[in-house]
Amino acid sequence: MKNKNDRKASPWKSIKVGLASLLVMVILAYGFQITKINLEELRSKQRQESLIRVARALAKPDFFEYDQVEEVINAPLFVPCLTDGSLPAMPNQTASNPYLVITPACANPGDTIQVEGFNFASKASGPLRFVPGNDPNNVVTLGRVNVETDSTGYFIASMILPDRQSTDMQYIRASLRRNIGLPHLTQTAHDTWDKIIETVFLALLATVFGTILAIPLSFLAARNLMKPVKSPLISISLSALGWPIGIALGFLIVREVGDISNAIGSNIWINLASVVVSPMLIWLGMRWAIPPEEINPPHLPIRLARLGVLLLGVLVGFYGFFQLASLTKIVGMNLRGALGSFGFLGNFLFQVGNIVALLTPVLGGLVAGGALGSFLGRIGQQGSEKLSAKGLKTINLFLTSIAGATILTLLGLLINWLYQIGNPLYTLWGPMAVGGLLGILLAIFSEAKEALPIGMVIYFITRTILNALRSVEALIMAIVFVIAVGIGPFAGVLALGLHTIVSLAKLYSEQVESIMSGPLEAVQATGANRLQTIVYAVIPQIIPPYISYTMYRWDINVRMSTIIGFVGGGGIGFLLQQNINLLNYRGASAQMVAIAVVVASMDYISSVLREKTI
Amino acid sequence: MLQVKSLTKIYDGGVKALDNVSFEVPDGQFLAIIGLSGSGKSTLLRCINRLVEPTAGQILWNGEDITAASQDEMRRIRRRIGMVFQHFNLVHRSKVITNVLAGRLGYVNPAWSLMNRFPKEDIEKAIQKMKRVGIADKAYQRADELSGGQQQRVGIARALMQDPEMILADEPVASLDPVLAHSIMTHLEDINKKDGITVLCSLHFLDLVHRYAGRVVALNEGKLVFEGLPKDIDDKKFKDIYGRDAERVG
Ligand SMILES: Nc1ncnc2c1ncn2[C@@H]1O[C@H](COP(=O)(O)OP(=O)(O)O)[C@@H](O)[C@H]1O
Ligand SMILES: [Mg+2]
């Protein structure tokens, strides 16, 4: 029975195997055609010659050069010999001046003559050329032989005369160059150095900013942290309303603070005083408003007073930020002039001041958004505990529809801003209605007091965005940013930074998901809140993998930053591509060597650091 | 007084880990919880501080309904309930003193604790608690540099930092050798006797139960199958608890 089965199966099996191999062959053949694999191309003489030329140029990276002096000496001859048999005058054969001796001094085209040079500089080299006509400065040269003098300044070479007949005197010209002084760096080397510094800093900035932003995102994209985050609907919708309102309010208020700070002036002493005094005020305020330990919550008036002091403290803090920005700008501007070749430090300070001044309102928006969002969320939480299910449902209907309408309207406005649709039906009223309707449906069909898994919703949204962005290559992002902010390293920093954020956030979040849950549980059991649990149980566990992934990303960013210039993203890739296009392979070789050195040494540094930290 | 009333827990996968469990624990008692692995001991202890959400039933503590507490109220309740774990559950890379101070997180102001600042009294208290369990000299070592017995003492110190009125100990000695087990159990006994703290401790070995527990509850497949004094566990009860094929050793 079994045998029969085997015999029956085997031909069918062979046919299947045969068909499968045939299919593989067809696919491979098609692949060959598509990718235009053609070894003939490699064998063609032209290709080989250019390959050799490129290889030789690449072997001589354009780093060093000598200053050169050139000696140009002409010696007359007749081609062909004159009928009257006269010969050109012999040059002065003195011991100090270089001269050429040609034997024979007249010959027919195609004959070989011998050229000897005397008294040239030693170790000089250059072409030996035939200059037709009676003008020794004539630029037309025919025939060319390279010669090199020995240590006594003598050379001997033979040359075949070209077919240029004339009764006039013609010339052999030796233009010998020699190096003087010590070798020095070429312009290419200087440019390469500048660009390699740019490249390293491009990678550094992208890694630093990417890492800083990837850390909070990685928590949102970690299932084990987000799964327990559940809130009743009222709390979610209040929080969803609180965020945008808070962001808008915070942005406006902090910008107002910025105007006040500007009005107070950019006097260095005022700035300095503000920068010193405001942290002290904040510290005092915090000492009063945030008691270290409190067994029972205090009465409402005291709590309100504390809230007020904290709010004031935050405003003072932002004022301090603006003053700090102004201070660094002034200091930077002064240093830029005073420091000479270290002026870049001043420039750095100036730029940092600018960035701080620009980002502070954004930060204010985020802080206010977070504060208002979580404050309203807590109110919602308490409301859902105190109110009756029926009353809650009514409130939910109202709040959730508003929240849904707000969110979708904001999305609609964003889409309108991006695509400039300009039809308010699609981008304003439509989304508003749909959002409101969705909110009402959600309110109707969910239990009023049920805790909804909002954490998982945030988790999925974050994951989806991260995955979508991660699948876009950094080079493509660079192209987009080049369009947005222009050619240069800034576009490269943005592209690499964004790519770093999304890929690190994914890697980090996987590390968060694989931490030990025991310590998490233990810290939770002490009554710690969610943020405390993250700080005390999650962060200590993820520090080593975070460091090693950051190093890994640093390596990638160094590599990427070397080629991001190909699409205009700054760094050394720009030079490399330029030189390749100009067929300047010695220049390109210099850049390739520089890239190899930088990548290898950064690799080494990061591996040493990795050993030290883990 | 802790009152557990008709407590039931069904996990997401459909496992009924606790099935209508009811019992009471007077203040200051040392209660042992026994049962085979998978009988629901850990689930029961975790329901009491709501690390696990009960499916049905009620837990009252001094009249306060733990099962109905809001998130904020739960934090206030949790900070008075210390917990000690089989695998110690220390944060390995943190210093011992940081692990111990973590016991204060429910009391201190979150804003300060996020910046790793604790009040002076708390730091003094941490040193005092570490002295009590004999690990004060290890305060500034990393937690994972300590031996198992020492780590469990850090766990106990962390629980003591909470000024607890009750300690839940989930097989606190199951990963320790017998000598260390007795030393840890002595610490728990000391805490129970001297400080009058209620202790709920799940245990594997009956000799430990006889030696340390004032009263016993036993679980089998999520059901309460015994409640009484340790000396009342006779052969028949033993088979009820541990199954028909179980043999009493020692
Ligand atoms: N998180 C969980 N999800 C699903 N089932 C669980 C979970 N934790 C425990 N269980 C199951 O619940 C039952 C009781 O487990 P547990 O309380 O850990 O028992 P014990 O601590 O007595 O060994 C076991 O069947 C176990 O598989
Ligand atoms: Mg267990």
PDB file of C-alpha atoms in Angstrom, chain A residues 21-270:
ATOM      1  CA  SER A  21      12.843  25.002 -11.549  1.00  0.00           C
ATOM      2  CA  LEU A  22      11.616  26.154 -14.932  1.00  0.00           C
ATOM      3  CA  LEU A  23       9.719  28.948 -13.259  1.00  0.00           C
ATOM      4  CA  VAL A  24      12.819  29.965 -11.281  1.00  0.00           C
ATOM      5  CA  MET A  25      14.867  29.989 -14.489  1.00  0.00           C
ATOM      6  CA  VAL A  26      12.300  32.135 -16.264  1.00  0.00           C
ATOM      7  CA  ILE A  27      12.195  34.580 -13.384  1.00  0.00           C
ATOM      8  CA  LEU A  28      15.989  34.777 -13.273  1.00  0.00           C
ATOM      9  CA  ALA A  29      16.203  35.238 -17.043  1.00  0.00           C
ATOM     10  CA  TYR A  30      13.670  37.989 -16.896  1.00  0.00           C
ATOM     11  CA  GLY A  31      15.607  39.557 -14.059  1.00  0.00           C
ATOM     12  CA  PHE A  32      18.767  39.501 -16.177  1.00  0.00           C
ATOM     13  CA  GLN A  33      16.990  41.272 -18.925  1.00  0.00           C
ATOM     14  CA  ILE A  34      15.419  43.830 -16.647  1.00  0.00           C
ATOM     15  CA  THR A  35      18.648  44.653 -14.866  1.00  0.00           C
ATOM     16  CA  LYS A  36      20.529  44.641 -18.194  1.00  0.00           C
ATOM     17  CA  ILE A  37      23.263  42.303 -17.092  1.00  0.00           C
ATOM     18  CA  ASN A  38      25.788  42.318 -19.915  1.00  0.00           C
ATOM     19  CA  LEU A  39      29.307  41.041 -19.387  1.00  0.00           C
ATOM     20  CA  GLU A  40      30.231  41.972 -22.965  1.00  0.00           C
ATOM     21  CA  GLU A  41      30.070  45.525 -21.782  1.00  0.00           C
ATOM     22  CA  LEU A  42      32.826  44.797 -19.275  1.00  0.00           C
ATOM     23  CA  ARG A  43      35.011  43.302 -21.958  1.00  0.00           C
ATOM     24  CA  SER A  44      34.784  46.158 -24.420  1.00  0.00           C
ATOM     25  CA  LYS A  45      38.054  47.943 -24.893  1.00  0.00           C
ATOM     26  CA  GLN A  46      36.676  51.389 -24.332  1.00  0.00           C
ATOM     27  CA  ARG A  47      35.136  50.428 -21.027  1.00  0.00           C
ATOM     28  CA  GLN A  48      38.288  48.785 -19.847  1.00  0.00           C
ATOM     29  CA  GLU A  49      40.379  51.790 -20.706  1.00  0.00           C
ATOM     30  CA  SER A  50      38.156  54.167 -18.833  1.00  0.00           C
ATOM     31  CA  LEU A  51      38.002  51.724 -15.967  1.00  0.00           C
ATOM     32  CA  ILE A  52      41.777  51.707 -15.762  1.00  0.00           C
ATOM     33  CA  ARG A  53      41.919  55.472 -15.977  1.00  0.00           C
ATOM     34  CA  VAL A  54      39.395  55.821 -13.178  1.00  0.00           C
ATOM     35  CA  ALA A  55      41.134  53.223 -11.056  1.00  0.00           C
ATOM     36  CA  ARG A  56      44.463  54.996 -11.415  1.00  0.00           C
ATOM     37  CA  ALA A  57      42.930  58.343 -10.570  1.00  0.00           C
ATOM     38  CA  LEU A  58      41.201  56.846  -7.590  1.00  0.00           C
ATOM     39  CA  ALA A  59      44.510  55.459  -6.395  1.00  0.00           C
ATOM     40  CA  LYS A  60      45.896  58.989  -6.253  1.00  0.00           C
ATOM     41  CA  PRO A  61      43.525  60.965  -4.079  1.00  0.00           C
ATOM     42  CA  ASP A  62      43.958  64.661  -4.569  1.00  0.00           C
ATOM     43  CA  PHE A  63      45.239  65.635  -1.140  1.00  0.00           C
ATOM     44  CA  PHE A  64      48.752  67.052  -1.570  1.00  0.00           C
ATOM     45  CA  GLU A  65      50.517  69.039  -4.230  1.00  0.00           C
ATOM     46  CA  TYR A  66      53.804  70.898  -4.676  1.00  0.00           C
ATOM     47  CA  ASP A  67      54.336  74.366  -5.999  1.00  0.00           C
ATOM     48  CA  GLN A  68      55.980  73.952  -9.395  1.00  0.00           C
ATOM     49  CA  VAL A  69      58.237  75.973 -11.644  1.00  0.00           C
ATOM     50  CA  GLU A  70      58.452  75.350 -15.334  1.00  0.00           C
ATOM     51  CA  GLU A  71      61.418  75.768 -17.650  1.00  0.00           C
ATOM     52  CA  VAL A  72      60.597  76.043 -21.338  1.00  0.00           C
ATOM     53  CA  ILE A  73      63.504  75.569 -23.767  1.00  0.00           C
ATOM     54  CA  ASN A  74      63.258  75.467 -27.543  1.00  0.00           C
ATOM     55  CA  ALA A  75      65.736  73.939 -29.970  1.00  0.00           C
ATOM     56  CA  PRO A  76      65.450  74.584 -33.729  1.00  0.00           C
ATOM     57  CA  LEU A  77      65.532  71.977 -36.495  1.00  0.00           C
ATOM     58  CA  PHE A  78      64.486  71.625 -40.133  1.00  0.00           C
ATOM     59  CA  VAL A  79      61.906  69.154 -41.354  1.00  0.00           C
ATOM     60  CA  PRO A  80      62.782  68.097 -43.971  1.00  0.00           C
ATOM     61  CA  CYS A  81      66.453  69.057 -44.381  1.00  0.00           C
ATOM     62  CA  LEU A  82      66.925  72.178 -46.494  1.00  0.00           C
ATOM     63  CA  THR A  83      68.203  71.638 -50.015  1.00  0.00           C
ATOM     64  CA  ASP A  84      71.125  73.946 -49.381  1.00  0.00           C
ATOM     65  CA  GLY A  85      72.179  71.732 -46.525  1.00  0.00           C
ATOM     66  CA  SER A  86      72.265  74.503 -43.938  1.00  0.00           C
ATOM     67  CA  LEU A  87      71.559  73.541 -40.361  1.00  0.00           C
ATOM     68  CA  PRO A  88      69.961  75.597 -37.572  1.00  0.00           C
ATOM     69  CA  ALA A  89      72.265  77.408 -35.249  1.00  0.00           C
ATOM     70  CA  MET A  90      73.425  75.440 -32.249  1.00  0.00           C
ATOM     71  CA  PRO A  91      72.237  76.838 -28.883  1.00  0.00           C
ATOM     72  CA  ASN A  92      74.676  78.317 -26.454  1.00  0.00           C
ATOM     73  CA  GLN A  93      76.215  75.405 -24.669  1.00  0.00           C
ATOM     74  CA  THR A  94      77.084  77.099 -21.387  1.00  0.00           C
ATOM     75  CA  ALA A  95      77.353  75.199 -18.144  1.00  0.00           C
ATOM     76  CA  SER A  96      74.702  77.227 -16.353  1.00  0.00           C
ATOM     77  CA  ASN A  97      71.804  77.484 -18.822  1.00  0.00           C
ATOM     78  CA  PRO A  98      69.672  74.559 -19.844  1.00  0.00           C
ATOM     79  CA  TYR A  99      69.808  73.661 -23.539  1.00  0.00           C
ATOM     80  CA  LEU A 100      68.728  70.927 -25.929  1.00  0.00           C
ATOM     81  CA  VAL A 101      70.812  69.009 -28.418  1.00  0.00           C
ATOM     82  CA  ILE A 102      69.013  67.396 -31.354  1.00  0.00           C
ATOM     83  CA  THR A 103      70.662  64.755 -33.493  1.00  0.00           C
ATOM     84  CA  PRO A 104      70.375  64.924 -36.401  1.00  0.00           C
ATOM     85  CA  ALA A 105      69.485  68.594 -36.587  1.00  0.00           C
ATOM     86  CA  CYS A 106      67.378  67.972 -39.695  1.00  0.00           C
ATOM     87  CA  ALA A 107      65.381  64.936 -40.748  1.00  0.00           C
ATOM     88  CA  ASN A 108      62.373  63.833 -42.751  1.00  0.00           C
ATOM     89  CA  PRO A 109      58.874  63.399 -41.297  1.00  0.00           C
ATOM     90  CA  GLY A 110      58.632  59.961 -39.759  1.00  0.00           C
ATOM     91  CA  ASP A 111      62.303  59.821 -38.940  1.00  0.00           C
ATOM     92  CA  THR A 112      63.397  59.280 -35.379  1.00  0.00           C
ATOM     93  CA  ILE A 113      65.457  61.982 -33.796  1.00  0.00           C
ATOM     94  CA  GLN A 114      67.262  61.977 -30.524  1.00  0.00           C
ATOM     95  CA  VAL A 115      66.811  64.833 -28.077  1.00  0.00           C
ATOM     96  CA  GLU A 116      69.227  65.371 -25.215  1.00  0.00           C
ATOM     97  CA  GLY A 117      68.732  67.938 -22.503  1.00  0.00           C
ATOM     98  CA  PHE A 118      71.498  69.419 -20.387  1.00  0.00           C
ATOM     99  CA  ASN A 119      71.629  71.563 -17.285  1.00  0.00           C
ATOM    100  CA  PHE A 120      67.988  71.222 -16.445  1.00  0.00           C
ATOM    101  CA  ALA A 121      66.888  71.061 -12.844  1.00  0.00           C
ATOM    102  CA  SER A 122      67.230  67.585 -11.416  1.00  0.00           C
ATOM    103  CA  LYS A 123      64.114  65.444 -11.126  1.00  0.00           C
ATOM    104  CA  ALA A 124      62.060  67.689 -13.357  1.00  0.00           C
ATOM    105  CA  SER A 125      59.604  66.190 -15.759  1.00  0.00           C
ATOM    106  CA  GLY A 126      57.341  67.252 -18.534  1.00  0.00           C
ATOM    107  CA  PRO A 127      56.532  66.899 -22.209  1.00  0.00           C
ATOM    108  CA  LEU A 128      58.838  67.149 -25.187  1.00  0.00           C
ATOM    109  CA  ARG A 129      56.889  68.629 -28.056  1.00  0.00           C
ATOM    110  CA  PHE A 130      57.235  69.418 -31.693  1.00  0.00           C
ATOM    111  CA  VAL A 131      56.295  73.040 -32.392  1.00  0.00           C
ATOM    112  CA  PRO A 132      55.692  73.719 -36.083  1.00  0.00           C
ATOM    113  CA  GLY A 133      56.255  77.028 -37.842  1.00  0.00           C
ATOM    114  CA  ASN A 134      58.637  79.805 -37.268  1.00  0.00           C
ATOM    115  CA  ASP A 135      57.036  81.039 -34.093  1.00  0.00           C
ATOM    116  CA  PRO A 136      58.397  79.213 -31.047  1.00  0.00           C
ATOM    117  CA  ASN A 137      55.433  80.458 -29.001  1.00  0.00           C
ATOM    118  CA  ASN A 138      53.017  78.807 -31.371  1.00  0.00           C
ATOM    119  CA  VAL A 139      50.445  76.873 -29.464  1.00  0.00           C
ATOM    120  CA  VAL A 140      50.072  74.127 -32.028  1.00  0.00           C
ATOM    121  CA  THR A 141      52.018  71.159 -30.854  1.00  0.00           C
ATOM    122  CA  LEU A 142      52.360  67.844 -32.598  1.00  0.00           C
ATOM    123  CA  GLY A 143      53.806  64.725 -31.170  1.00  0.00           C
ATOM    124  CA  ARG A 144      54.511  64.473 -27.518  1.00  0.00           C
ATOM    125  CA  VAL A 145      56.941  62.516 -25.416  1.00  0.00           C
ATOM    126  CA  ASN A 146      57.308  62.706 -21.672  1.00  0.00           C
ATOM    127  CA  VAL A 147      60.787  62.980 -20.241  1.00  0.00           C
ATOM    128  CA  GLU A 148      62.275  63.126 -16.806  1.00  0.00           C
ATOM    129  CA  THR A 149      65.723  64.421 -15.896  1.00  0.00           C
ATOM    130  CA  ASP A 150      68.198  62.527 -13.785  1.00  0.00           C
ATOM    131  CA  SER A 151      70.005  63.926 -10.758  1.00  0.00           C
ATOM    132  CA  THR A 152      72.424  65.920 -12.911  1.00  0.00           C
ATOM    133  CA  GLY A 153      69.626  67.538 -14.865  1.00  0.00           C
ATOM    134  CA  TYR A 154      70.231  65.450 -18.012  1.00  0.00           C
ATOM    135  CA  PHE A 155      67.725  63.550 -20.091  1.00  0.00           C
ATOM    136  CA  ILE A 156      67.744  61.742 -23.365  1.00  0.00           C
ATOM    137  CA  ALA A 157      64.720  60.753 -25.404  1.00  0.00           C
ATOM    138  CA  SER A 158      63.857  59.859 -28.961  1.00  0.00           C
ATOM    139  CA  MET A 159      60.944  61.203 -30.873  1.00  0.00           C
ATOM    140  CA  ILE A 160      59.328  60.455 -34.196  1.00  0.00           C
ATOM    141  CA  LEU A 161      58.903  63.589 -36.260  1.00  0.00           C
ATOM    142  CA  PRO A 162      55.349  64.345 -37.337  1.00  0.00           C
ATOM    143  CA  ASP A 163      54.311  64.985 -40.924  1.00  0.00           C
ATOM    144  CA  ARG A 164      54.724  68.744 -40.859  1.00  0.00           C
ATOM    145  CA  GLN A 165      56.973  69.928 -43.614  1.00  0.00           C
ATOM    146  CA  SER A 166      58.160  73.493 -43.871  1.00  0.00           C
ATOM    147  CA  THR A 167      61.125  75.405 -45.157  1.00  0.00           C
ATOM    148  CA  ASP A 168      60.930  77.533 -42.054  1.00  0.00           C
ATOM    149  CA  MET A 169      62.752  76.683 -38.946  1.00  0.00           C
ATOM    150  CA  GLN A 170      60.761  74.386 -36.661  1.00  0.00           C
ATOM    151  CA  TYR A 171      61.259  73.608 -33.011  1.00  0.00           C
ATOM    152  CA  ILE A 172      61.437  70.951 -30.380  1.00  0.00           C
ATOM    153  CA  ARG A 173      60.256  72.328 -27.080  1.00  0.00           C
ATOM    154  CA  ALA A 174      60.915  70.885 -23.645  1.00  0.00           C
ATOM    155  CA  SER A 175      58.622  72.210 -20.895  1.00  0.00           C
ATOM    156  CA  LEU A 176      59.940  70.687 -17.720  1.00  0.00           C
ATOM    157  CA  ARG A 177      58.321  71.241 -14.401  1.00  0.00           C
ATOM    158  CA  ARG A 178      59.754  70.558 -11.044  1.00  0.00           C
ATOM    159  CA  ASN A 179      58.422  70.701  -7.497  1.00  0.00           C
ATOM    160  CA  ILE A 180      59.706  73.318  -5.154  1.00  0.00           C
ATOM    161  CA  GLY A 181      59.304  73.488  -1.387  1.00  0.00           C
ATOM    162  CA  LEU A 182      57.298  71.082   0.742  1.00  0.00           C
ATOM    163  CA  PRO A 183      54.038  69.446  -0.298  1.00  0.00           C
ATOM    164  CA  HIS A 184      50.932  71.270   0.834  1.00  0.00           C
ATOM    165  CA  LEU A 185      47.232  70.533   0.900  1.00  0.00           C
ATOM    166  CA  THR A 186      45.273  71.001  -2.266  1.00  0.00           C
ATOM    167  CA  GLN A 187      42.118  73.066  -2.553  1.00  0.00           C
ATOM    168  CA  THR A 188      40.257  69.770  -2.858  1.00  0.00           C
ATOM    169  CA  ALA A 189      41.675  68.676   0.488  1.00  0.00           C
ATOM    170  CA  HIS A 190      40.507  71.912   2.114  1.00  0.00           C
ATOM    171  CA  ASP A 191      37.045  71.598   0.623  1.00  0.00           C
ATOM    172  CA  THR A 192      36.867  67.959   1.630  1.00  0.00           C
ATOM    173  CA  TRP A 193      37.799  68.827   5.203  1.00  0.00           C
ATOM    174  CA  ASP A 194      35.129  71.518   5.395  1.00  0.00           C
ATOM    175  CA  LYS A 195      32.502  69.191   4.057  1.00  0.00           C
ATOM    176  CA  ILE A 196      33.495  66.261   6.214  1.00  0.00           C
ATOM    177  CA  ILE A 197      33.078  68.430   9.317  1.00  0.00           C
ATOM    178  CA  GLU A 198      29.686  69.424   8.001  1.00  0.00           C
ATOM    179  CA  THR A 199      28.897  65.751   7.470  1.00  0.00           C
ATOM    180  CA  VAL A 200      29.828  64.703  10.989  1.00  0.00           C
ATOM    181  CA  PHE A 201      27.818  67.492  12.542  1.00  0.00           C
ATOM    182  CA  LEU A 202      24.884  66.752  10.304  1.00  0.00           C
ATOM    183  CA  ALA A 203      24.896  63.209  11.657  1.00  0.00           C
ATOM    184  CA  LEU A 204      25.387  64.451  15.213  1.00  0.00           C
ATOM    185  CA  LEU A 205      22.507  66.918  15.172  1.00  0.00           C
ATOM    186  CA  ALA A 206      20.170  64.458  13.485  1.00  0.00           C
ATOM    187  CA  THR A 207      21.020  61.811  16.059  1.00  0.00           C
ATOM    188  CA  VAL A 208      20.651  64.114  19.054  1.00  0.00           C
ATOM    189  CA  PHE A 209      17.332  65.640  18.023  1.00  0.00           C
ATOM    190  CA  GLY A 210      16.030  62.333  16.744  1.00  0.00           C
ATOM    191  CA  THR A 211      16.836  60.606  20.010  1.00  0.00           C
ATOM    192  CA  ILE A 212      15.307  63.307  22.186  1.00  0.00           C
ATOM    193  CA  LEU A 213      12.028  63.193  20.280  1.00  0.00           C
ATOM    194  CA  ALA A 214      11.979  59.417  19.832  1.00  0.00           C
ATOM    195  CA  ILE A 215      11.993  58.733  23.578  1.00  0.00           C
ATOM    196  CA  PRO A 216       8.518  60.090  24.411  1.00  0.00           C
ATOM    197  CA  LEU A 217       7.116  58.626  21.182  1.00  0.00           C
ATOM    198  CA  SER A 218       8.484  55.213  22.067  1.00  0.00           C
ATOM    199  CA  PHE A 219       6.387  55.189  25.231  1.00  0.00           C
ATOM    200  CA  LEU A 220       3.253  55.934  23.236  1.00  0.00           C
ATOM    201  CA  ALA A 221       4.128  53.077  20.881  1.00  0.00           C
ATOM    202  CA  ALA A 222       4.711  50.514  23.637  1.00  0.00           C
ATOM    203  CA  ARG A 223       1.804  48.143  24.087  1.00  0.00           C
ATOM    204  CA  ASN A 224       2.546  47.196  27.676  1.00  0.00           C
ATOM    205  CA  LEU A 225       2.493  50.829  28.819  1.00  0.00           C
ATOM    206  CA  MET A 226      -0.522  51.870  26.776  1.00  0.00           C
ATOM    207  CA  LYS A 227      -2.771  48.868  27.341  1.00  0.00           C
ATOM    208  CA  PRO A 228      -3.681  49.733  30.952  1.00  0.00           C
ATOM    209  CA  VAL A 229      -4.486  53.336  29.984  1.00  0.00           C
ATOM    210  CA  LYS A 230      -8.259  53.428  30.066  1.00  0.00           C
ATOM    211  CA  SER A 231     -10.620  56.288  30.634  1.00  0.00           C
ATOM    212  CA  PRO A 232     -14.341  56.830  30.633  1.00  0.00           C
ATOM    213  CA  LEU A 233     -15.722  58.600  27.595  1.00  0.00           C
ATOM    214  CA  ILE A 234     -16.359  61.886  29.387  1.00  0.00           C
ATOM    215  CA  SER A 235     -12.754  62.062  30.465  1.00  0.00           C
ATOM    216  CA  ILE A 236     -11.521  61.279  26.944  1.00  0.00           C
ATOM    217  CA  SER A 237     -13.670  63.892  25.281  1.00  0.00           C
ATOM    218  CA  LEU A 238     -12.836  66.565  27.830  1.00  0.00           C
ATOM    219  CA  SER A 239      -9.172  65.778  27.411  1.00  0.00           C
ATOM    220  CA  ALA A 240      -9.493  65.827  23.623  1.00  0.00           C
ATOM    221  CA  LEU A 241     -11.024  69.276  23.918  1.00  0.00           C
ATOM    222  CA  GLY A 242      -8.422  70.402  26.429  1.00  0.00           C
ATOM    223  CA  TRP A 243      -5.427  69.637  24.233  1.00  0.00           C
ATOM    224  CA  PRO A 244      -6.146  71.906  21.258  1.00  0.00           C
ATOM    225  CA  ILE A 245      -7.555  74.675  23.443  1.00  0.00           C
ATOM    226  CA  GLY A 246      -4.542  74.445  25.720  1.00  0.00           C
ATOM    227  CA  ILE A 247      -2.110  74.447  22.810  1.00  0.00           C
ATOM    228  CA  ALA A 248      -3.724  77.508  21.282  1.00  0.00           C
ATOM    229  CA  LEU A 249      -3.958  79.346  24.598  1.00  0.00           C
ATOM    230  CA  GLY A 250      -0.460  78.396  25.654  1.00  0.00           C
ATOM    231  CA  PHE A 251       1.010  79.455  22.324  1.00  0.00           C
ATOM    232  CA  LEU A 252      -0.731  82.813  22.396  1.00  0.00           C
ATOM    233  CA  ILE A 253      -0.010  83.536  26.041  1.00  0.00           C
ATOM    234  CA  VAL A 254       3.634  82.575  25.819  1.00  0.00           C
ATOM    235  CA  ARG A 255       4.026  84.642  22.679  1.00  0.00           C
ATOM    236  CA  GLU A 256       2.555  87.524  24.651  1.00  0.00           C
ATOM    237  CA  VAL A 257       5.163  86.858  27.339  1.00  0.00           C
ATOM    238  CA  GLY A 258       7.745  86.976  24.575  1.00  0.00           C
ATOM    239  CA  ASP A 259       6.489  90.387  23.482  1.00  0.00           C
ATOM    240  CA  ILE A 260       6.716  91.623  27.071  1.00  0.00           C
ATOM    241  CA  SER A 261      10.225  90.259  27.280  1.00  0.00           C
ATOM    242  CA  ASN A 262      11.099  92.043  24.061  1.00  0.00           C
ATOM    243  CA  ALA A 263       9.563  95.256  25.314  1.00  0.00           C
ATOM    244  CA  ILE A 264      11.663  95.068  28.456  1.00  0.00           C
ATOM    245  CA  GLY A 265      14.533  95.138  26.078  1.00  0.00           C
ATOM    246  CA  SER A 266      17.594  93.305  24.958  1.00  0.00           C
ATOM    247  CA  ASN A 267      19.952  95.015  27.324  1.00  0.00           C
ATOM    248  CA  ILE A 268      22.559  92.524  28.429  1.00  0.00           C
ATOM    249  CA  TRP A 269      22.274  93.469  32.116  1.00  0.00           C
ATOM    250  CA  ILE A 270      18.520  93.267  32.210  1.00  0.00           C
TER     251      ILE A 270
END
